[in-house]
Amino acid sequence: MEVQIKMPDLATTEDEIRIVRWLVDVGQPVKLGQPLVEIETDKATMEVESIAAGTLAAIAVAEDQVAAVGQIIAVIESTEHSSQPAASPAPTALPHVTTPAKAAPTAPAPAAPAMSLFARNKMARQAQAQPTTIVLSGTERELAGRLQKSKQTIPHFYLNTSANADRMIALRQQSAPHSIVWDAFFVVAVARALREYPRMGYHFGDGQLVAAAADAVGVAADIDNALYVVVVDNPLAQTVQQVSQQITEKVQRIRQGDAAAKKLTPAAITVTNLGAENIESFAAIINPGESAILAIGKIAPAVVPVDHNIVIQQRVQLSLSVDHRVANGKYAAKFLSKVVTELESL
Amino acid sequence: MDIELTDSIEIASSYSRPFLLELYERMVLCRQFEDRVKLLFLEGTMPGTIHQSQGQEASAVGVCAALGQDDYITSTHRPHAHALAKGLTAEEMMLELFGRSTGCCKGKGGSMHIGNMDKGMVPAIAIVGGGIPLATGMALSFKLRQRAQVVACFFGEGASNEGAFHEGVNLASIWSLPVIFVCENNLYGASTAISKTTRVPRVSQRAQSYGIRGETIDGNNVLKVYEAVQRAAEECRSGQGPVLLELLTYRRVGHSRRDPAHYQDKGEQAFWFARDPIEMFRKSILQRGDLTEADLQTIDARVTQTIEDAIAVAREAPFPTADDLTQDVFSMELKS
């Protein structure tokens, strides 16, 4: 006998409940009262117990998807007396049912559910409509929480300046055919400036300044629409080329789904770059556990007076967001000036 | 004031076999009823919300076993075990939970207002501490009418910090009313640990400030509870009430069915789960030698059948109609 497992009414304010994890695989036996699925309501993550004993025949709502209260989320082929009343004779119509790969006898195709024209039209309209809500992944929600906490609790101030990019452009041309990622220059410049202004290597914690866990500079990276911080370890001991290579490798590992590489580890300062997106300059939010974040805009030609002459230079806009509890304006300004000097003399 | 929480139950030889079996059956009925109702909720066929009492059976059954049929109880948002212990049937309760017109409150009360006046249970009061002044009023009525009845007023430790507790207990104390204030201390007011809300180590210590007797009892030991309530009832009937009893117990489930109880400490859970009131009692009565595992299994099976029968009846019973909406709202006659 088929027993339909429906999403129980466990939410307090939300209509839809997210499936976190199925605790039983399709085709596996299930006991009455055995935890079947882990779900997440607006209040808590919890396990939902099975209301029948038998075999998990099908899962209708995949992990990370949401289900409305009362929606069928799975079917159990019950071996014994179940808690449910006799099911209606109509076969169970399941959307997106995943059946076990080794399911030997193919079940007869479920008949289309009897549905009124109005209901069908309504469903069609709903299918076309944009979703009214978007479910965030666990990582996205963690990031959202971190950013909100940073913006709400860290007193940011912002310093804007620009640097001559000619030296970086020349170095990139020299290194051909090996390309250097732009971020590598800024990582090295920041690391060198940190050596002279060590206070920027601390972050505010519990009424005191705490040294960054590692001598590292981070690079913010948007990989497949998710935000990560790629941490470059010990950049002072490396050439720009080596730093560039390290960044490329780590991005590659994240893209391949390496969980260790995805893990958020704080650096001393993070570099974030929207130059490729044609942004001139922007103010970034400090990654919690760090003192500052350096936001890099696009490199563009600018008219600059040099020795009473008008010169056209390739220049890059830099904005430094600083935690005022860590550094005062003057100290941070000197640090940023040092970054500029380093960029121009790489 | 400090008590020892043992994991075995001493049984005086004066207890009869049928009495012990009755205590066992009532506790099993409470547990199986709750476990089954949980599945009905997961199944989606039962409406409303629910607060379950798995783990607290000994306090409900121990208290009610010491009361007479015409004694009353008041209950809380967690009333199922109280009701079953006071003699409501699984069927009248299942009907009520399913919202059917043949339920004990004609389908208008549901889980949190379950009760039956004829069986000595005022429909449960879900407002935390709400039953306390009410019980005091009932006891005043018994006293003025010179009845030998008592009322046992169930509430949680969280309610002991409500203003209603102070007003109700104080009034009962100055008039020496026949109320047994039964504080079921399951260590958590919803998700808040008692240590975060209450500075005195024992709720029963508060009795002193009202000039009444207070006592803390192992609420998972059904016989200790029964004996304590017997003593308290005698005191109340002889005009020496009220009494404040604190029953130490533990919820095996969340505050409500939406609560996974992540706040319960794992070590604390292990300690209390090992002191399950039914398991402890089961082991202890088996050691007496005059009843067997088979006797208890017969009872378990009978209870299961009773509940399944109740569910079958409840699923088919009629819902209240629109005309029932205005019934039982106002009392047209004053009862003397």
XYZ file of C-alpha atoms in Angstrom:
682
model
C 0.000 0.000 0.000
C 1.284 3.437 -0.943
C 1.486 6.002 1.853
C 1.907 9.610 0.844
C 4.291 11.613 2.969
C 3.162 15.226 3.080
C 5.019 18.257 4.353
C 3.681 18.680 7.887
C 2.478 22.047 9.131
C 5.567 22.992 11.097
C 6.218 26.572 10.045
C 5.028 29.454 12.106
C 5.055 32.304 9.634
C 6.174 30.900 6.308
C 4.006 28.940 3.932
C 6.881 26.966 2.512
C 9.370 24.753 4.255
C 12.805 23.877 2.886
C 14.045 20.322 2.581
C 17.570 20.293 3.975
C 18.469 16.625 3.649
C 16.814 13.286 3.026
C 17.932 10.900 5.741
C 16.819 7.784 3.875
C 17.684 6.885 0.287
C 15.073 5.843 -2.222
C 14.734 2.076 -2.114
C 15.851 1.854 1.510
C 13.656 0.477 4.323
C 11.977 2.908 6.737
C 10.657 2.218 10.224
C 7.629 3.877 11.779
C 8.818 6.981 13.609
C 12.279 6.867 12.040
C 13.678 10.305 11.110
C 12.996 10.546 7.394
C 13.922 14.041 6.343
C 15.571 17.095 7.795
C 13.653 20.277 7.150
C 14.175 23.926 7.902
C 11.388 26.200 9.088
C 11.685 29.889 9.899
C 12.416 28.858 13.474
C 14.577 25.779 13.420
C 16.052 22.882 11.530
C 14.399 19.652 12.572
C 13.897 16.050 11.656
C 10.526 14.756 10.529
C 9.674 11.189 11.422
C 8.132 8.651 9.096
C 4.420 8.011 9.526
C 4.670 4.559 7.983
C 6.922 1.519 7.889
C 8.069 0.082 4.580
C 10.354 1.192 1.782
C 10.967 4.739 0.608
C 9.560 4.400 -2.881
C 10.033 7.932 -4.172
C 11.175 11.398 -3.226
C 9.114 14.175 -4.761
C 10.900 17.239 -3.421
C 14.670 17.315 -3.711
C 17.097 18.683 -1.164
C 17.319 22.461 -1.030
C 13.866 22.763 -2.610
C 10.848 24.083 -0.767
C 7.488 22.439 -0.316
C 4.188 23.909 0.740
C 2.487 22.524 3.831
C 0.444 19.511 2.773
C 2.397 18.993 -0.428
C 3.449 15.403 -1.099
C 7.190 15.140 -0.554
C 7.678 11.386 -0.731
C 5.926 8.060 -1.042
C 6.475 5.034 1.160
C 5.523 1.589 -0.005
C 4.074 0.359 3.238
C 4.619 -3.215 4.303
C 2.314 -3.193 7.251
C -0.522 -1.395 8.852
C -0.069 2.328 8.372
C -1.328 5.292 10.291
C -3.158 6.662 7.280
C -6.707 5.939 6.294
C -7.184 3.912 3.140
C -5.906 5.981 0.252
C -8.266 7.196 -2.404
C -8.273 4.882 -5.420
C -6.755 7.542 -7.674
C -3.105 6.838 -8.321
C -0.585 9.149 -6.739
C 0.438 11.846 -9.166
C 3.871 13.084 -8.254
C 5.730 15.919 -9.872
C 9.446 15.315 -10.463
C 9.589 11.969 -8.777
C 13.048 10.484 -8.501
C 12.857 6.743 -8.678
C 15.710 4.419 -7.735
C 18.045 3.611 -10.606
C 17.733 -0.080 -9.925
C 13.968 -0.140 -9.596
C 13.305 -3.375 -11.400
C 9.603 -3.483 -12.259
C 8.621 -0.208 -13.819
C 5.626 1.235 -12.082
C 2.728 2.096 -14.355
C 2.930 5.727 -15.445
C 0.815 7.812 -13.109
C -2.315 9.076 -14.746
C -2.712 12.816 -15.103
C -4.619 14.100 -12.100
C -8.174 15.136 -12.729
C -8.052 18.917 -12.840
C -10.510 21.587 -13.772
C -9.827 23.948 -16.657
C -9.609 26.836 -14.184
C -7.067 25.016 -12.066
C -5.026 24.178 -15.148
C -5.073 27.805 -16.305
C -4.079 28.980 -12.859
C -1.185 26.551 -12.811
C -0.054 27.730 -16.220
C -0.135 31.363 -15.075
C 1.817 30.528 -11.968
C 4.389 28.620 -13.974
C 5.053 31.729 -16.084
C 5.258 34.150 -13.204
C 8.579 35.130 -11.661
C 9.080 33.478 -8.289
C 7.953 35.767 -5.505
C 10.712 34.481 -3.254
C 14.156 33.050 -3.887
C 15.492 30.452 -1.511
C 19.019 31.251 -0.400
C 21.558 28.492 0.011
C 23.161 27.941 3.380
C 26.350 29.624 2.125
C 24.439 32.624 0.816
C 22.612 33.031 4.093
C 25.827 32.770 6.067
C 27.382 35.431 3.852
C 24.302 37.631 4.189
C 24.596 37.375 7.959
C 28.296 38.212 7.933
C 27.843 41.223 5.689
C 24.930 42.541 7.700
C 26.896 42.146 10.913
C 29.886 43.897 9.385
C 27.880 46.850 8.103
C 25.928 47.177 11.348
C 28.757 46.769 13.833
C 31.945 48.024 12.132
C 32.244 51.842 11.950
C 33.489 52.108 8.363
C 35.186 55.178 6.931
C 36.298 55.513 3.356
C 39.436 56.902 1.670
C 39.586 57.482 -2.071
C 42.640 57.945 -4.253
C 44.121 56.763 -7.532
C 47.394 55.253 -8.758
C 49.359 55.272 -11.958
C 48.792 51.894 -13.609
C 51.518 52.151 -16.230
C 53.915 49.980 -14.254
C 51.347 47.187 -13.886
C 50.509 47.333 -17.579
C 54.217 47.124 -18.457
C 54.757 44.137 -16.166
C 51.831 42.316 -17.697
C 53.221 42.933 -21.196
C 56.633 41.658 -20.108
C 55.308 38.461 -18.629
C 53.529 37.407 -21.825
C 52.628 34.740 -22.797
C 51.993 34.077 -19.067
C 49.262 36.381 -17.940
C 49.167 37.992 -14.538
C 45.770 38.474 -12.906
C 45.300 42.129 -11.971
C 44.504 41.259 -8.354
C 48.049 39.909 -7.874
C 49.561 43.405 -8.140
C 47.247 44.773 -5.477
C 47.815 41.803 -3.157
C 51.575 42.330 -3.308
C 51.280 46.104 -2.861
C 48.957 45.693 0.135
C 51.271 43.102 1.709
C 54.246 45.428 1.358
C 52.340 48.376 2.792
C 51.214 46.197 5.715
C 54.874 45.594 6.569
C 55.281 49.332 7.136
C 51.858 49.902 8.742
C 51.394 46.750 10.844
C 48.346 48.069 12.705
C 46.316 47.449 9.544
C 47.057 43.754 10.083
C 44.918 43.720 13.218
C 41.159 43.571 13.643
C 38.907 44.781 16.417
C 37.688 42.095 18.787
C 36.242 42.374 22.274
C 37.668 45.762 23.190
C 41.165 45.087 21.881
C 43.006 44.695 18.623
C 43.752 41.141 17.578
C 46.441 40.225 15.049
C 45.229 38.592 11.845
C 45.412 34.831 12.129
C 47.753 34.567 9.177
C 50.014 36.851 7.249
C 47.604 36.743 4.355
C 45.769 38.998 1.922
C 42.395 38.000 0.560
C 40.912 38.460 -2.892
C 37.143 38.636 -3.249
C 36.006 36.419 -6.081
C 32.574 35.995 -7.629
C 32.617 32.396 -8.775
C 29.481 31.092 -10.492
C 27.381 33.824 -8.829
C 28.652 33.054 -5.336
C 31.036 35.238 -3.393
C 34.269 33.803 -1.974
C 37.446 35.194 -0.483
C 40.531 33.589 -1.997
C 43.317 33.880 0.559
C 46.883 34.363 -0.680
C 49.227 32.977 1.948
C 52.449 34.791 2.742
C 52.446 37.103 -0.301
C 55.646 38.877 0.813
C 57.698 35.779 0.095
C 56.355 35.541 -3.450
C 56.760 37.282 -6.776
C 53.752 38.854 -8.474
C 53.743 35.913 -10.887
C 53.627 33.401 -8.044
C 50.802 35.279 -6.326
C 48.915 35.347 -9.600
C 49.379 31.624 -9.993
C 48.186 30.971 -6.430
C 45.007 33.005 -7.024
C 44.284 31.201 -10.310
C 44.769 27.786 -8.716
C 42.552 28.541 -5.737
C 39.761 29.892 -7.939
C 40.028 26.718 -9.976
C 39.701 24.564 -6.858
C 36.617 26.456 -5.692
C 35.076 26.065 -9.130
C 35.654 22.309 -8.883
C 33.773 22.260 -5.592
C 36.722 21.808 -3.215
C 35.086 22.332 0.180
C 38.353 23.245 1.902
C 39.032 25.998 -0.613
C 35.497 27.339 -0.226
C 35.843 27.722 3.517
C 35.892 31.325 4.671
C 39.216 32.085 6.321
C 39.901 35.657 7.311
C 42.973 37.437 5.977
C 44.497 40.726 7.154
C 42.888 42.764 4.392
C 40.830 41.789 1.357
C 41.137 43.213 -2.140
C 37.979 43.451 -4.248
C 37.982 44.394 -7.900
C 35.128 45.518 -10.167
C 37.383 47.093 -12.795
C 36.440 44.444 -15.312
C 32.786 45.440 -14.898
C 33.547 49.025 -15.951
C 33.068 50.443 -12.450
C 35.151 53.565 -11.822
C 35.217 53.338 -8.033
C 33.159 51.895 -5.203
C 33.062 51.508 -1.420
C 33.166 47.903 -0.167
C 32.042 46.251 3.079
C 34.807 44.975 5.363
C 35.052 41.189 5.674
C 34.555 40.537 9.423
C 37.833 39.666 11.138
C 39.762 42.140 9.027
C 40.737 45.811 9.361
C 39.967 47.090 5.889
C 39.001 46.260 2.341
C 40.551 47.767 -0.766
C 38.097 48.328 -3.620
C 39.634 48.634 -7.074
C 37.946 50.319 -9.993
C 38.700 50.184 -13.719
C 41.948 51.349 -15.245
C 41.251 54.293 -17.546
C 43.254 57.018 -19.223
C 43.291 60.275 -17.275
C 44.758 63.699 -17.848
C 47.332 64.401 -15.153
C 49.635 67.380 -14.657
C 53.227 66.099 -14.372
C 56.048 68.634 -13.913
C 53.818 71.436 -15.317
C 53.037 69.365 -18.378
C 49.771 67.726 -19.304
C 50.208 63.961 -19.413
C 47.774 61.196 -20.218
C 48.219 58.284 -17.843
C 46.453 54.973 -17.311
C 45.147 55.326 -13.776
C 43.231 53.094 -11.383
C 40.813 54.276 -8.696
C 41.315 52.896 -5.193
C 38.863 53.113 -2.288
C 39.871 51.839 1.110
C 37.082 51.031 3.631
C 38.600 51.071 7.110
C 37.381 50.006 10.548
C 37.789 53.228 12.552
C 38.297 51.221 15.734
C 41.489 49.807 14.229
C 42.994 52.873 12.603
C 42.508 56.610 12.515
C 42.162 58.501 9.249
C 45.744 59.688 9.105
C 47.257 56.241 9.711
C 44.982 54.603 7.167
C 45.718 57.396 4.664
C 49.459 56.794 5.038
C 48.852 53.096 4.531
C 46.863 53.735 1.367
C 49.546 56.138 0.068
C 52.082 53.387 0.628
C 49.920 50.987 -1.397
C 49.923 53.550 -4.223
C 53.719 53.973 -4.044
C 54.191 50.215 -4.135
C 51.855 49.817 -7.122
C 53.782 52.490 -9.029
C 57.186 50.951 -8.283
C 56.534 47.212 -8.572
C 14.543 20.396 50.347
C 16.966 18.543 48.083
C 15.763 15.206 46.826
C 17.442 12.190 45.370
C 16.458 11.188 41.851
C 16.818 7.422 41.756
C 16.307 5.222 38.721
C 14.338 2.553 40.501
C 11.000 2.763 42.265
C 10.468 1.275 45.690
C 7.061 -0.342 45.932
C 5.498 -0.855 49.344
C 3.958 -4.306 49.727
C 0.639 -2.679 50.624
C 0.063 -1.742 46.966
C -2.254 -4.192 45.239
C -1.532 -5.772 41.895
C -4.643 -4.301 40.202
C -3.767 -0.803 41.430
C -0.240 -1.023 40.068
C -1.521 -2.348 36.755
C -3.992 0.499 36.584
C -1.255 3.070 37.108
C 0.778 1.331 34.418
C -2.098 1.244 31.962
C -2.938 4.902 32.447
C 0.659 5.936 31.879
C 0.944 3.766 28.770
C -2.321 5.236 27.526
C -0.901 8.758 27.940
C 2.323 7.834 26.111
C 0.744 5.919 23.260
C -1.925 8.560 22.807
C 0.704 11.289 22.429
C 2.935 9.218 20.149
C -0.017 8.406 17.921
C -1.259 11.998 17.843
C 2.201 13.092 16.744
C 1.938 10.803 13.713
C -1.550 12.107 12.962
C -0.177 15.631 12.886
C 2.706 14.632 10.620
C 0.190 12.899 8.404
C -1.602 16.241 8.086
C -5.065 14.982 8.986
C -5.252 16.563 12.425
C -5.884 20.306 12.611
C -4.537 22.870 15.040
C -1.367 22.835 17.068
C -0.252 20.643 19.902
C 1.922 20.523 23.009
C 2.828 17.006 24.027
C 3.672 15.468 27.356
C 5.793 12.378 26.626
C 7.986 11.910 29.701
C 5.588 13.577 32.139
C 3.106 10.691 32.520
C 4.004 9.866 36.126
C 3.077 13.324 37.332
C -0.296 13.357 35.556
C -1.219 9.805 36.558
C 0.225 9.998 40.082
C -1.719 13.174 40.849
C -5.049 12.049 39.420
C -4.843 8.575 40.975
C -4.801 10.231 44.402
C -7.926 12.286 43.638
C -11.544 11.267 43.877
C -13.946 11.339 40.934
C -15.586 14.506 42.213
C -12.290 16.254 42.803
C -11.240 18.606 40.047
C -8.144 19.419 38.100
C -7.220 22.460 36.068
C -4.792 21.964 33.223
C -2.537 23.811 30.841
C -1.577 24.096 27.183
C -0.092 20.584 27.641
C -3.247 18.813 28.823
C -3.526 15.396 27.139
C -1.948 13.303 29.898
C -3.868 15.214 32.597
C -7.144 14.500 30.822
C -6.453 10.805 30.245
C -5.278 10.456 33.839
C -8.438 12.101 35.138
C -10.541 9.564 33.284
C -11.402 11.109 29.954
C -11.511 8.425 27.279
C -9.174 8.265 24.319
C -12.250 8.407 22.106
C -13.810 11.603 23.465
C -10.371 13.208 23.284
C -9.502 11.984 19.798
C -12.895 13.244 18.604
C -12.115 16.618 20.150
C -8.644 16.794 18.622
C -10.154 16.034 15.234
C -12.633 18.874 15.854
C -15.726 16.646 15.703
C -19.064 17.575 17.222
C -19.109 14.436 19.385
C -15.834 15.356 21.090
C -15.661 16.164 24.794
C -15.979 19.896 24.009
C -18.208 19.338 20.981
C -15.280 19.987 18.677
C -14.907 23.602 19.724
C -12.086 23.204 22.197
C -9.374 21.212 20.484
C -6.129 20.217 22.104
C -5.569 23.214 24.336
C -9.081 23.392 25.803
C -9.703 19.721 26.288
C -11.744 18.771 29.350
C -14.904 17.248 30.744
C -16.615 18.845 33.753
C -18.486 15.620 34.524
C -15.175 13.864 34.992
C -13.660 16.597 37.116
C -11.599 18.360 34.516
C -12.234 21.998 33.735
C -11.456 22.481 30.041
C -7.745 23.190 29.896
C -6.561 26.758 30.114
C -3.771 27.476 27.683
C -2.869 30.887 29.112
C 0.290 30.293 31.161
C -0.662 30.497 34.841
C -4.295 31.111 33.891
C -5.560 28.101 35.810
C -4.115 29.219 39.141
C -6.616 31.936 40.162
C -9.371 29.800 38.669
C -8.458 26.848 40.883
C -8.421 29.168 43.862
C -11.935 30.289 42.968
C -13.102 26.701 42.640
C -11.622 25.866 46.038
C -13.360 28.888 47.545
C -16.619 27.508 46.172
C -15.933 24.083 47.765
C -15.203 25.741 51.077
C -18.264 28.004 51.060
C -20.462 25.042 50.152
C -18.724 22.907 52.759
C -17.818 20.229 50.277
C -14.961 17.825 50.909
C -13.657 18.291 47.385
C -10.181 19.443 46.411
C -8.788 20.889 43.216
C -5.370 19.970 41.851
C -4.057 22.819 39.761
C -1.428 21.845 37.189
C 1.010 24.468 35.911
C 4.624 24.598 34.787
C 7.611 26.140 36.520
C 7.431 28.998 34.029
C 3.979 29.901 35.328
C 5.366 30.261 38.850
C 6.872 33.563 37.697
C 3.521 34.908 36.517
C 1.612 37.442 38.579
C -1.352 35.056 38.587
C 0.707 32.586 40.634
C 1.285 35.111 43.410
C -2.307 36.305 43.494
C -3.838 32.847 43.295
C -1.550 31.155 45.817
C -1.687 34.073 48.234
C -5.471 34.206 48.212
C -5.731 30.430 48.652
C -3.300 30.586 51.558
C -5.039 33.363 53.537
C -8.356 31.532 53.233
C -6.843 28.034 53.748
C -8.487 26.793 50.560
C -8.377 23.142 49.425
C -6.042 23.582 46.453
C -3.062 21.426 45.600
C -0.843 23.616 43.472
C 0.971 21.103 41.273
C 4.002 22.630 39.611
C 5.254 20.278 36.910
C 8.833 21.441 36.684
C 10.154 20.090 33.383
C 13.108 22.522 33.549
C 12.077 24.612 30.532
C 9.484 27.327 30.047
C 9.068 26.725 26.299
C 12.772 27.007 25.366
C 13.995 28.970 28.389
C 15.870 27.058 31.086
C 14.571 27.595 34.619
C 18.051 28.758 35.702
C 17.580 31.806 33.481
C 14.261 32.797 35.022
C 14.271 31.668 38.634
C 16.852 32.248 41.354
C 15.545 29.907 44.059
C 16.747 26.352 43.436
C 13.315 24.852 44.100
C 9.928 26.244 43.150
C 8.527 24.597 46.297
C 10.615 27.020 48.415
C 8.187 29.720 47.396
C 5.544 28.086 49.593
C 7.323 29.521 52.608
C 6.582 33.083 51.536
C 2.852 32.269 51.570
C 3.024 30.438 54.889
C 1.980 27.121 53.330
C 3.679 23.764 53.021
C 5.824 23.118 49.955
C 7.448 19.895 48.840
C 9.603 18.798 45.921
C 9.009 15.286 44.612
C 10.577 13.130 41.908
C 7.866 13.669 39.305
C 8.985 10.641 37.299
C 8.274 8.300 40.210
C 4.541 7.695 39.957
C 4.224 6.296 43.482
C 6.109 9.175 45.093
C 3.761 11.551 43.291
C 0.700 9.532 44.294
C 1.737 9.469 47.955
C 2.568 13.174 48.033
C -0.792 14.097 46.530
C -2.602 11.808 48.963
C -0.952 13.636 51.863
C -1.698 17.009 50.326
C -5.333 16.091 49.636
C -5.824 14.998 53.246
C -4.399 18.279 54.472
C -6.647 20.219 52.130
C -9.777 18.302 53.147
C -9.024 18.924 56.810
C -8.705 22.671 56.265
C -4.899 22.839 56.321
C -4.500 23.719 52.648
C -3.311 24.858 50.303
C -0.148 22.877 49.468
C 2.478 23.585 46.837
C 3.976 20.469 45.234
C 6.847 20.669 42.801
C 7.183 17.600 40.581
C 10.585 17.337 38.906
C 10.113 15.867 35.460
C 11.269 16.194 31.866
C 9.761 16.548 28.421
C 10.928 13.924 25.926
C 9.674 16.136 23.090
C 9.775 19.787 22.109
C 7.599 22.467 23.655
C 5.308 22.251 20.660
C 5.436 20.020 17.616
C 7.341 22.765 15.803
C 10.133 22.670 18.356
C 13.037 20.228 17.956
C 14.234 21.114 21.512
C 17.805 21.820 20.443
C 18.159 23.820 23.675
C 17.986 20.699 25.851
C 21.505 19.779 26.944
C 22.556 16.350 25.610
C 23.858 15.122 28.971
C 20.712 16.331 30.709
C 18.591 14.554 28.080
C 20.523 11.326 28.594
C 20.031 11.528 32.363
C 16.294 12.097 32.136
C 15.627 9.768 29.221
C 17.245 7.004 31.286
C 14.741 7.878 34.019
C 11.685 7.415 31.810
C 8.693 7.228 34.156
C 7.059 4.304 32.385
C 10.230 2.262 31.911
C 11.235 2.791 35.556
C 7.820 1.735 36.787
C 7.681 -1.220 34.441
C 11.012 -2.569 35.652
C 10.087 -2.072 39.276
C 6.688 -3.761 39.171
C 8.127 -6.732 37.275
C 10.495 -7.318 40.178
C 7.558 -7.882 42.525
C 6.973 -11.322 41.110
C 3.169 -11.244 40.977
C 2.949 -9.907 37.459
C 4.744 -10.800 34.273
C 6.038 -9.273 31.078
C 3.071 -10.897 29.319
C 0.615 -9.066 31.618
C 2.168 -5.767 30.626
C 2.263 -6.649 26.945
C -1.431 -7.451 27.080
C -2.028 -3.992 28.486
C 0.200 -2.354 25.825
C -1.754 -4.105 23.068
C -5.118 -3.239 24.617
C -4.140 0.431 24.801
C -2.981 0.400 21.170
C -6.305 -1.068 20.113
C -8.265 1.458 22.190
C -6.457 4.311 20.488
C -6.824 2.862 16.988
C -10.550 2.370 17.627
C -10.813 5.956 18.836
C -9.089 7.230 15.689
C -11.367 5.174 13.459
C -14.432 6.644 15.190
C -13.039 10.159 15.119
C -12.222 10.113 11.413
C -15.845 9.343 10.576
C -17.579 11.581 13.123
C -19.415 14.731 11.995
C -18.016 18.227 12.266
C -19.953 20.915 14.158
C -22.399 22.806 11.960
C -22.785 26.555 11.566
C -25.788 26.367 13.923
C -23.544 24.982 16.662
C -21.542 28.185 16.575
C -23.797 30.020 18.997
C -24.490 27.016 21.212
C -22.864 26.796 24.665
C -21.610 30.358 24.478
C -23.795 31.918 27.162
C -25.283 30.208 30.200
C -29.005 30.930 30.218
C -29.605 29.681 33.687
C -27.659 30.285 36.835
C -26.817 27.035 38.529
C -27.030 26.937 42.276
